Amino acid sequence: MKIYKSIKMTYLFVLLISLLSCASTQQLVTDKAPEKPQAKLLFLNFEIVKLNDTKSVSIINQITADGQQKRNRNKDISGTIGDLECVLLDKDYNQLETYYIENPLHKIIEFINDSGDLEKKILDLDRSEFSLKLQQNPHAEYIIINEITTEGTIKLNNLKIE
């Protein structure tokens, strides 16, 4: 009986040690690592109006959405005469980024003429809408829309980004 009890105790002891050795020794992490803020896209829709050779730009709406811009824009691109320059500024009016938009009042349309040939026609509009899509910069507070002219740039609008 004593042998049976000692075998039984030894067996239970080995079983207990086996079970304890299988337990995890790593500490559980209950706090989640801080998540990176979700990237945001900013869509700005504008209207430009030309009246007696004076142009004005007004904002139609601003839309913010989750997302990442797919392509990198070329930093070396500059505008030509008639194009619009969109300058992104921080709260102290320091320049962050510059974007260029082809002249929205100067449209080129292609069509097939009566002979079946492809033809281009240039339209000079008095009113047009244009959009700007950009990766939202957390430091950006303002955007200035300038027109590029032969004399330099003319400020058309200054607005606060919401």
CSV table of C-alpha atoms in Angstrom, one decimal:
chain,number,residue,atom,x,y,z
A,1,MET,CA,0.0,0.0,0.0
A,2,LYS,CA,2.8,2.3,0.8
A,3,ILE,CA,4.4,1.6,-2.6
A,4,TYR,CA,1.1,2.2,-4.3
A,5,LYS,CA,0.6,5.6,-2.5
A,6,SER,CA,4.2,6.7,-3.3
A,7,ILE,CA,3.8,5.8,-7.0
A,8,LYS,CA,0.5,7.6,-7.0
A,9,MET,CA,2.0,10.7,-5.3
A,10,THR,CA,5.0,10.6,-7.7
A,11,TYR,CA,2.7,10.4,-10.6
A,12,LEU,CA,0.6,13.4,-9.4
A,13,PHE,CA,3.7,15.4,-8.7
A,14,VAL,CA,5.0,14.8,-12.2
A,15,LEU,CA,1.7,15.6,-13.7
A,16,LEU,CA,1.5,18.9,-11.7
A,17,ILE,CA,5.0,19.9,-12.7
A,18,SER,CA,4.2,19.1,-16.4
A,19,LEU,CA,1.1,21.3,-16.3
A,20,LEU,CA,2.9,24.2,-14.6
A,21,SER,CA,5.8,24.0,-17.2
A,22,CYS,CA,3.2,24.5,-20.0
A,23,ALA,CA,1.9,27.8,-18.6
A,24,SER,CA,3.0,30.9,-20.4
A,25,THR,CA,5.7,32.9,-18.7
A,26,GLN,CA,5.2,36.0,-20.8
A,27,GLN,CA,3.3,38.9,-19.4
A,28,LEU,CA,0.1,39.8,-21.1
A,29,VAL,CA,-0.1,43.2,-22.7
A,30,THR,CA,-3.4,44.8,-22.0
A,31,ASP,CA,-2.7,48.3,-23.3
A,32,LYS,CA,-2.9,48.8,-27.1
A,33,ALA,CA,0.0,50.6,-28.7
A,34,PRO,CA,-1.1,54.1,-29.7
A,35,GLU,CA,-2.5,54.0,-33.2
A,36,LYS,CA,-1.2,56.3,-35.9
A,37,PRO,CA,-3.7,59.0,-36.9
A,38,GLN,CA,-5.7,58.0,-40.0
A,39,ALA,CA,-4.4,59.7,-43.2
A,40,LYS,CA,-6.9,62.3,-44.5
A,41,LEU,CA,-7.6,63.7,-48.0
A,42,LEU,CA,-8.8,67.2,-48.5
A,43,PHE,CA,-11.0,68.0,-51.5
A,44,LEU,CA,-11.5,71.7,-52.2
A,45,ASN,CA,-14.0,72.7,-54.9
A,46,PHE,CA,-13.8,76.2,-56.3
A,47,GLU,CA,-15.6,78.4,-58.8
A,48,ILE,CA,-13.7,81.0,-60.8
A,49,VAL,CA,-15.5,83.9,-62.5
A,50,LYS,CA,-14.0,86.4,-65.0
A,51,LEU,CA,-15.9,89.8,-65.2
A,52,ASN,CA,-14.4,92.7,-67.2
A,53,ASP,CA,-10.9,91.1,-67.1
A,54,THR,CA,-11.1,90.8,-63.3
A,55,LYS,CA,-11.1,87.3,-61.9
A,56,SER,CA,-12.4,86.1,-58.6
A,57,VAL,CA,-12.3,82.7,-56.9
A,58,SER,CA,-14.9,81.5,-54.4
A,59,ILE,CA,-15.0,78.2,-52.5
A,60,ILE,CA,-17.9,75.9,-53.2
A,61,ASN,CA,-17.2,73.3,-50.5
A,62,GLN,CA,-14.5,71.5,-48.6
A,63,ILE,CA,-14.7,67.7,-48.0
A,64,THR,CA,-12.4,65.7,-45.7
A,65,ALA,CA,-12.2,62.0,-46.2
A,66,ASP,CA,-10.0,59.1,-44.9
A,67,GLY,CA,-7.4,58.1,-47.4
A,68,GLN,CA,-3.9,58.3,-48.8
A,69,GLN,CA,-3.0,60.1,-52.1
A,70,LYS,CA,-1.8,57.5,-54.5
A,71,ARG,CA,0.7,59.4,-56.5
A,72,ASN,CA,3.5,61.7,-55.5
A,73,ARG,CA,3.3,65.0,-57.2
A,74,ASN,CA,6.4,66.5,-58.8
A,75,LYS,CA,7.8,69.2,-56.6
A,76,ASP,CA,9.6,70.8,-59.6
A,77,ILE,CA,6.4,71.6,-61.5
A,78,SER,CA,5.6,75.3,-61.9
A,79,GLY,CA,2.8,77.1,-63.5
A,80,THR,CA,2.7,79.1,-66.7
A,81,ILE,CA,0.9,82.4,-67.3
A,82,GLY,CA,-2.8,82.1,-66.7
A,83,ASP,CA,-2.5,79.1,-64.4
A,84,LEU,CA,-3.5,79.2,-60.7
A,85,GLU,CA,-1.0,78.8,-57.8
A,86,CYS,CA,-2.5,77.3,-54.6
A,87,VAL,CA,-0.3,77.9,-51.6
A,88,LEU,CA,-0.8,76.0,-48.4
A,89,LEU,CA,0.1,77.9,-45.2
A,90,ASP,CA,0.4,77.2,-41.5
A,91,LYS,CA,-1.2,79.3,-38.7
A,92,ASP,CA,1.7,81.8,-38.9
A,93,TYR,CA,1.4,82.1,-42.7
A,94,ASN,CA,4.5,80.1,-43.4
A,95,GLN,CA,4.4,78.4,-46.8
A,96,LEU,CA,4.1,74.6,-46.5
A,97,GLU,CA,3.3,73.4,-50.0
A,98,THR,CA,2.5,74.8,-53.5
A,99,TYR,CA,0.2,73.3,-56.1
A,100,TYR,CA,-0.5,74.5,-59.6
A,101,ILE,CA,-3.7,74.2,-61.6
A,102,GLU,CA,-3.9,74.7,-65.3
A,103,ASN,CA,-6.0,77.8,-66.2
A,104,PRO,CA,-9.6,76.6,-65.6
A,105,LEU,CA,-11.1,79.3,-67.9
A,106,HIS,CA,-9.1,78.0,-70.8
A,107,LYS,CA,-10.6,74.7,-72.0
A,108,ILE,CA,-9.4,72.6,-74.9
A,109,ILE,CA,-12.0,70.2,-76.3
A,110,GLU,CA,-11.5,67.5,-79.0
A,111,PHE,CA,-14.2,66.4,-81.4
A,112,ILE,CA,-14.6,64.7,-84.7
A,113,ASN,CA,-15.5,67.1,-87.4
A,114,ASP,CA,-17.8,66.5,-90.4
A,115,SER,CA,-14.8,65.0,-92.4
A,116,GLY,CA,-14.2,62.4,-89.7
A,117,ASP,CA,-11.0,64.0,-88.6
A,118,LEU,CA,-10.1,64.8,-84.9
A,119,GLU,CA,-10.1,68.5,-84.3
A,120,LYS,CA,-9.3,70.7,-81.3
A,121,LYS,CA,-11.1,73.8,-80.3
A,122,ILE,CA,-10.0,76.3,-77.6
A,123,LEU,CA,-12.8,77.8,-75.4
A,124,ASP,CA,-12.2,80.9,-73.3
A,125,LEU,CA,-14.9,80.7,-70.6
A,126,ASP,CA,-16.2,83.4,-68.2
A,127,ARG,CA,-17.0,81.0,-65.5
A,128,SER,CA,-15.7,77.5,-64.5
A,129,GLU,CA,-15.3,75.1,-61.6
A,130,PHE,CA,-12.1,73.4,-60.5
A,131,SER,CA,-11.1,71.1,-57.8
A,132,LEU,CA,-8.0,70.5,-55.7
A,133,LYS,CA,-7.3,67.2,-54.0
A,134,LEU,CA,-4.4,67.0,-51.6
A,135,GLN,CA,-3.1,65.0,-48.6
A,136,GLN,CA,-4.2,66.9,-45.5
A,137,ASN,CA,-1.3,68.4,-43.7
A,138,PRO,CA,-2.0,68.7,-39.9
A,139,HIS,CA,-0.3,72.0,-39.8
A,140,ALA,CA,-2.1,73.6,-42.7
A,141,GLU,CA,-4.5,76.4,-41.7
A,142,TYR,CA,-4.9,78.5,-44.8
A,143,ILE,CA,-4.8,78.3,-48.6
A,144,ILE,CA,-4.2,81.2,-50.9
A,145,ILE,CA,-5.2,81.1,-54.6
A,146,ASN,CA,-3.0,83.3,-56.9
A,147,GLU,CA,-3.2,83.8,-60.6
A,148,ILE,CA,0.2,83.7,-62.4
A,149,THR,CA,0.5,86.7,-64.8
A,150,THR,CA,3.4,88.3,-66.7
A,151,GLU,CA,3.8,90.8,-63.9
A,152,GLY,CA,4.0,88.1,-61.1
A,153,THR,CA,1.1,86.7,-59.1
A,154,ILE,CA,-2.3,88.3,-58.3
A,155,LYS,CA,-4.0,87.1,-55.2
A,156,LEU,CA,-7.6,85.9,-55.9
A,157,ASN,CA,-8.7,84.4,-52.6
A,158,ASN,CA,-7.4,83.6,-49.1
A,159,LEU,CA,-9.4,81.0,-47.1
A,160,LYS,CA,-9.2,79.2,-43.9
A,161,ILE,CA,-9.1,75.4,-44.1
A,162,GLU,CA,-11.7,73.8,-41.8
